[in-house]
Amino acid sequence: MELIKLVHPSILIISFIFLLKVLISTTTTKISRSRNSSNGGVSKLPPGPRALPIIGNLHQLWGSVLPHRRLMELSKKHGPLMHLKLGEVSAIVVSSREAAREMMKTNDISICDRPVTPSTEVFAYGGQGILLAPYGDYWRQIRKICVLELLSQKRVQSFRSIREEEVFNLIQSIHSEISCSTSSSLVNISQKISALTNDITTRAVMGNQLKEQEFFLKALNEAVVATAGFSLPDFFPSMKLLKYINGLNRRLRRNQRELDRLFLSILREHEQRKMDQQAATANRQGAGEAEAVLDDTEGLLEILLRIKDDAGLELPITLEGVKCVLY
């Protein structure tokens, strides 16, 4: 009794709801299986290891062995097509070339939708980016924009001067460090290459270096880490309270607000630079001076904003959709 008094009432309520949900889910599963067996029904799912109640096969993926190696060991026993129950989620593991070809080439339309997890739902704004949007007209439109406008050979070649300039800056930086340091000092090439990649990507996407580039890349990296892994709410999607209990939703929303703040800052910076260029051009024309040659290389952000305002689109693209494509 003393222990019960120390527990907060809200925790007791949440625990009771969780246990009730588990009991109902387990009972429903048993009833469904008994009906299938009594009706002589045959499951269309491939074979797999025996699943435990509630957690399914999650216990077989825990431990010091990496998950992909554990899956390889299980597939040797249960075959190239294997069914796993990860909490409430059913998963099919494909581990042979022939089965992968059948899935990815012959039946690609059937499996092209990406699963939406609590983390991807937040950062993809309900599936507005090319990676997580459901297969359909909107996804085909976004894919067409990316292929023809953002990733075409002409567009990639237009960023050649950016790549050459940043590589030159990298070489100069390494040469300067070697010249000014002692013979025992080392140059962290991995760090230099990472900075080079970030600078090239930032200039190609935004059109120039960002004032808050360091904070933006840090927030973006945190978002990638959050969406790359799995957490308990991913395995029990029907239990909405889990993402609030373990603090996942709070962390995701905080990171999303930071990214939104930085993105709005980028938009303001972009609009200010555009207005300054227009004002400078108007001043030169008013003074009768020759028009200066400006850099006509459009950043990917500017391209997407121009396309977003295009009235000829079959399906409108929101500002959130622009963020998803860039991220």
Coordinates of C-alpha atoms in Angstrom, one line a residue:
M1 CA 0.0 0.0 0.0
E2 CA 2.8 2.4 0.8
L3 CA 4.3 1.7 -2.7
I4 CA 1.0 2.4 -4.4
K5 CA 0.6 5.7 -2.6
L6 CA 4.0 6.8 -4.0
V7 CA 2.9 6.2 -7.6
H8 CA 1.3 9.1 -9.4
P9 CA -2.3 8.4 -10.4
S10 CA -1.7 9.3 -14.1
I11 CA 1.0 6.6 -14.3
L12 CA -1.4 4.0 -12.8
I13 CA -4.1 5.0 -15.4
I14 CA -1.6 4.8 -18.3
S15 CA -0.4 1.4 -17.1
F16 CA -4.0 0.1 -16.8
I17 CA -4.8 1.3 -20.3
F18 CA -1.7 -0.3 -21.7
L19 CA -2.4 -3.7 -20.0
L20 CA -6.0 -3.5 -21.2
K21 CA -4.9 -2.8 -24.7
V22 CA -2.5 -5.7 -24.6
L23 CA -5.1 -8.1 -23.3
I24 CA -7.6 -7.1 -25.9
S25 CA -5.0 -7.4 -28.7
T26 CA -3.9 -10.8 -27.5
T27 CA -7.5 -12.1 -27.2
T28 CA -8.4 -10.9 -30.6
T29 CA -5.4 -12.5 -32.2
K30 CA -6.2 -15.9 -30.6
I31 CA -9.8 -15.7 -31.7
S32 CA -8.7 -14.9 -35.3
R33 CA -6.3 -17.8 -35.3
S34 CA -8.8 -20.2 -34.0
R35 CA -11.3 -19.2 -36.7
N36 CA -8.8 -19.7 -39.4
S37 CA -7.8 -23.1 -38.2
S38 CA -11.5 -24.2 -37.8
N39 CA -12.3 -23.0 -41.3
G40 CA -9.4 -24.7 -42.8
G41 CA -7.9 -21.4 -43.9
V42 CA -4.3 -21.3 -45.0
S43 CA -2.2 -18.2 -44.2
K44 CA -0.6 -16.5 -47.2
L45 CA 2.3 -15.3 -45.1
P46 CA 5.6 -17.0 -45.6
P47 CA 7.1 -19.1 -42.7
G48 CA 9.1 -17.6 -39.9
P49 CA 10.2 -18.1 -36.4
R50 CA 7.6 -18.6 -33.7
A51 CA 6.5 -15.3 -32.2
L52 CA 5.9 -14.6 -28.6
P53 CA 2.8 -12.9 -27.3
I54 CA 2.8 -9.1 -27.4
I55 CA 6.5 -8.6 -28.5
G56 CA 6.4 -11.1 -31.4
N57 CA 9.9 -11.7 -32.7
L58 CA 11.5 -8.6 -31.2
H59 CA 13.5 -10.7 -28.7
Q60 CA 15.3 -12.4 -31.6
L61 CA 16.7 -9.1 -32.9
W62 CA 18.1 -8.0 -29.5
G63 CA 21.6 -8.6 -28.3
S64 CA 25.2 -7.8 -29.4
V65 CA 24.7 -9.2 -33.0
L66 CA 23.8 -6.6 -35.6
P67 CA 20.2 -6.9 -36.8
H68 CA 21.1 -7.6 -40.4
R69 CA 23.4 -10.5 -39.3
R70 CA 20.6 -11.8 -37.1
L71 CA 18.2 -11.7 -40.0
M72 CA 20.7 -13.6 -42.2
E73 CA 20.9 -16.3 -39.6
L74 CA 17.2 -16.6 -39.3
S75 CA 16.7 -16.7 -43.1
K76 CA 19.1 -19.6 -43.4
K77 CA 16.7 -21.5 -41.2
H78 CA 13.3 -20.3 -42.4
G79 CA 14.0 -19.5 -46.1
P80 CA 14.5 -16.6 -48.4
L81 CA 11.0 -15.2 -47.7
M82 CA 10.5 -15.0 -43.9
H83 CA 7.7 -13.5 -41.9
L84 CA 8.5 -11.7 -38.6
K85 CA 6.1 -10.2 -36.1
L86 CA 7.7 -7.0 -34.6
G87 CA 5.3 -6.1 -31.9
E88 CA 2.0 -5.3 -33.8
V89 CA 3.8 -4.9 -37.1
S90 CA 4.2 -7.7 -39.7
A91 CA 7.4 -7.6 -41.7
I92 CA 8.5 -9.7 -44.6
V93 CA 12.3 -10.3 -44.9
V94 CA 13.6 -10.9 -48.4
S95 CA 17.1 -12.4 -48.6
S96 CA 17.6 -13.9 -52.0
R97 CA 18.3 -12.4 -55.4
E98 CA 15.4 -14.1 -57.1
A99 CA 12.9 -13.1 -54.4
A100 CA 14.2 -9.5 -54.4
R101 CA 13.8 -9.3 -58.2
E102 CA 10.3 -10.5 -57.9
M103 CA 9.4 -8.0 -55.2
M104 CA 11.3 -4.9 -56.5
K105 CA 10.8 -5.4 -60.3
T106 CA 7.7 -7.5 -61.0
N107 CA 5.5 -6.3 -58.0
D108 CA 7.1 -3.0 -57.3
I109 CA 3.8 -1.1 -57.3
S110 CA 2.4 -3.3 -54.5
I111 CA 5.3 -2.5 -52.1
C112 CA 6.2 1.0 -53.2
D113 CA 4.5 2.8 -50.2
R114 CA 6.9 3.6 -47.3
P115 CA 5.7 2.8 -43.7
V116 CA 4.9 6.0 -41.8
T117 CA 6.4 6.0 -38.3
P118 CA 5.8 8.6 -35.6
S119 CA 9.1 10.2 -36.4
T120 CA 8.7 10.3 -40.2
E121 CA 5.1 11.6 -39.8
V122 CA 6.4 14.6 -38.0
F123 CA 9.3 15.4 -40.3
A124 CA 7.5 14.5 -43.5
Y125 CA 4.4 16.5 -42.6
G126 CA 2.2 13.6 -43.2
G127 CA 4.1 12.3 -46.2
Q128 CA 4.7 15.3 -48.5
G129 CA 8.3 14.5 -49.6
I130 CA 9.5 12.1 -52.3
L131 CA 10.8 9.6 -49.8
L132 CA 7.7 9.1 -47.7
A133 CA 4.8 10.3 -49.9
P134 CA 2.3 7.5 -50.7
Y135 CA 2.4 6.2 -54.3
G136 CA 0.0 8.2 -56.5
D137 CA -0.4 11.4 -58.5
Y138 CA 1.3 13.6 -56.0
W139 CA 4.4 11.3 -55.7
R140 CA 4.7 11.1 -59.5
Q141 CA 4.5 14.9 -59.7
I142 CA 7.3 15.3 -57.1
R143 CA 9.4 12.7 -58.7
K144 CA 9.0 14.4 -62.1
I145 CA 10.1 17.7 -60.6
C146 CA 13.2 16.2 -58.9
V147 CA 14.2 14.3 -62.1
L148 CA 13.6 17.1 -64.6
E149 CA 14.3 20.2 -62.5
L150 CA 16.6 19.3 -59.6
L151 CA 18.7 16.4 -60.7
S152 CA 19.0 16.8 -64.5
Q153 CA 22.4 16.7 -66.1
K154 CA 22.1 20.4 -67.0
R155 CA 21.3 21.3 -63.4
V156 CA 24.2 19.3 -62.0
Q157 CA 26.5 20.9 -64.5
S158 CA 25.3 24.4 -63.5
F159 CA 26.8 23.8 -60.0
R160 CA 30.2 23.0 -61.4
S161 CA 31.7 26.4 -60.5
I162 CA 30.5 25.9 -56.9
R163 CA 32.2 22.5 -56.7
E164 CA 35.4 23.7 -58.2
E165 CA 35.5 26.8 -55.9
E166 CA 34.9 24.7 -52.7
V167 CA 37.5 22.1 -53.7
F168 CA 40.0 24.9 -54.2
N169 CA 39.2 26.3 -50.8
L170 CA 39.7 22.9 -49.3
I171 CA 43.1 22.5 -50.9
Q172 CA 44.1 26.0 -49.7
S173 CA 42.9 25.2 -46.2
I174 CA 44.9 22.0 -46.0
H175 CA 48.0 23.7 -47.4
S176 CA 47.7 26.5 -44.9
E177 CA 47.4 24.1 -42.0
I178 CA 50.4 22.1 -43.1
S179 CA 52.5 25.2 -43.6
C180 CA 51.7 26.8 -40.3
S181 CA 51.8 23.6 -38.1
T182 CA 54.7 21.6 -36.8
S183 CA 55.8 18.4 -38.5
S184 CA 54.0 16.3 -35.9
S185 CA 50.6 17.9 -36.4
L186 CA 47.9 15.9 -38.3
V187 CA 45.2 17.2 -40.6
N188 CA 41.8 15.6 -40.0
I189 CA 40.9 14.8 -43.6
S190 CA 37.5 13.2 -42.7
Q191 CA 36.4 16.4 -41.0
K192 CA 37.6 18.5 -44.1
I193 CA 35.7 16.2 -46.5
S194 CA 32.6 16.4 -44.4
A195 CA 32.8 20.2 -44.3
L196 CA 33.4 20.3 -48.1
T197 CA 30.3 18.2 -48.7
N198 CA 28.2 20.4 -46.4
D199 CA 29.4 23.6 -48.1
I200 CA 28.8 22.3 -51.6
T201 CA 25.3 21.0 -50.7
T202 CA 24.3 24.1 -48.9
R203 CA 25.4 26.4 -51.7
A204 CA 23.7 24.2 -54.3
V205 CA 20.4 24.1 -52.3
M206 CA 20.3 27.6 -50.9
G207 CA 22.3 29.5 -53.5
N208 CA 25.0 30.6 -51.0
Q209 CA 26.4 30.0 -47.6
L210 CA 24.0 30.3 -44.7
K211 CA 24.5 32.6 -41.7
E212 CA 23.2 29.8 -39.4
Q213 CA 24.6 26.9 -41.4
E214 CA 26.2 25.2 -38.4
F215 CA 22.9 25.2 -36.4
F216 CA 20.9 24.1 -39.4
L217 CA 23.2 21.1 -40.1
K218 CA 23.1 20.2 -36.5
A219 CA 19.3 20.2 -36.3
L220 CA 19.1 18.3 -39.6
N221 CA 21.5 15.7 -38.3
E222 CA 19.4 15.2 -35.2
A223 CA 16.3 14.8 -37.4
V224 CA 18.1 12.1 -39.5
V225 CA 19.2 10.2 -36.3
A226 CA 15.6 10.4 -35.0
T227 CA 14.0 9.0 -38.2
A228 CA 16.7 6.4 -38.9
G229 CA 16.3 4.3 -35.8
F230 CA 13.4 2.4 -34.3
S231 CA 11.6 3.1 -31.0
L232 CA 8.8 1.4 -29.1
P233 CA 6.0 3.4 -30.7
D234 CA 7.1 2.2 -34.1
F235 CA 6.3 -1.4 -33.1
F236 CA 3.0 -0.6 -31.4
P237 CA 1.4 2.0 -33.7
S238 CA -2.1 1.6 -32.2
M239 CA -0.9 2.6 -28.7
K240 CA -0.7 6.3 -29.3
L241 CA 0.2 7.1 -25.7
L242 CA 3.6 5.4 -26.0
K243 CA 5.2 8.2 -28.0
Y244 CA 4.2 10.6 -25.1
I245 CA 5.3 8.3 -22.4
N246 CA 8.9 7.8 -23.7
G247 CA 9.3 11.5 -24.6
L248 CA 9.7 10.7 -28.4
N249 CA 6.9 13.1 -29.5
R250 CA 8.4 16.0 -27.3
R251 CA 11.9 15.5 -28.8
L252 CA 10.5 15.3 -32.4
R253 CA 8.4 18.4 -32.0
R254 CA 11.2 20.4 -30.5
N255 CA 13.6 19.4 -33.3
Q256 CA 10.9 20.2 -35.9
R257 CA 10.3 23.7 -34.4
E258 CA 14.1 24.4 -34.6
L259 CA 14.2 23.3 -38.2
D260 CA 11.2 25.4 -39.1
R261 CA 12.7 28.4 -37.4
L262 CA 15.9 28.0 -39.3
F263 CA 14.1 27.4 -42.6
L264 CA 12.1 30.6 -42.2
S265 CA 15.3 32.4 -41.5
I266 CA 16.7 31.0 -44.7
L267 CA 13.6 32.2 -46.6
R268 CA 14.0 35.7 -45.2
E269 CA 17.7 35.7 -46.1
H270 CA 16.8 34.5 -49.6
E271 CA 14.1 37.2 -50.1
Q272 CA 16.4 39.9 -48.8
R273 CA 19.2 38.9 -51.1
K274 CA 16.8 38.9 -54.1
M275 CA 15.5 42.3 -53.2
D276 CA 19.0 43.7 -52.9
Q277 CA 19.9 42.4 -56.3
Q278 CA 16.8 43.9 -57.8
A279 CA 17.5 47.3 -56.1
A280 CA 21.1 47.2 -57.3
T281 CA 20.0 46.5 -60.9
A282 CA 17.4 49.3 -60.8
N283 CA 20.0 51.8 -59.4
R284 CA 22.5 50.9 -62.2
Q285 CA 19.8 51.3 -64.9
G286 CA 18.8 54.7 -63.4
A287 CA 22.4 55.9 -63.5
G288 CA 22.8 54.7 -67.0
E289 CA 25.5 52.2 -66.1
A290 CA 26.1 48.9 -67.8
E291 CA 24.2 46.1 -66.1
A292 CA 26.5 44.0 -64.0
V293 CA 26.7 40.3 -64.8
L294 CA 25.0 38.5 -61.9
D295 CA 25.3 34.8 -61.0
D296 CA 22.3 33.3 -62.8
T297 CA 22.7 29.9 -61.1
E298 CA 19.5 29.1 -59.4
G299 CA 19.7 27.3 -56.1
L300 CA 17.4 24.3 -55.6
L301 CA 15.4 26.3 -53.0
E302 CA 14.7 29.1 -55.6
I303 CA 13.7 26.5 -58.2
L304 CA 11.2 24.8 -55.8
L305 CA 9.7 28.2 -54.7
R306 CA 9.2 29.1 -58.4
I307 CA 7.6 25.8 -59.1
K308 CA 5.4 26.1 -56.0
D309 CA 4.0 29.4 -57.3
D310 CA 3.3 27.9 -60.7
A311 CA -0.4 27.9 -61.3
G312 CA 0.0 25.1 -63.9
L313 CA 0.7 22.4 -61.4
E314 CA -1.9 19.5 -61.3
L315 CA -1.5 19.3 -57.5
P316 CA -0.4 22.3 -55.4
I317 CA 2.8 22.1 -53.5
T318 CA 2.9 23.6 -50.1
L319 CA 5.8 25.2 -48.3
E320 CA 6.0 22.1 -46.1
G321 CA 6.3 20.0 -49.3
V322 CA 9.3 22.2 -50.3
K323 CA 10.9 21.6 -46.9
C324 CA 10.5 17.8 -47.3
V325 CA 12.1 17.7 -50.7
L326 CA 15.1 19.8 -49.5
Y327 CA 15.6 17.8 -46.3

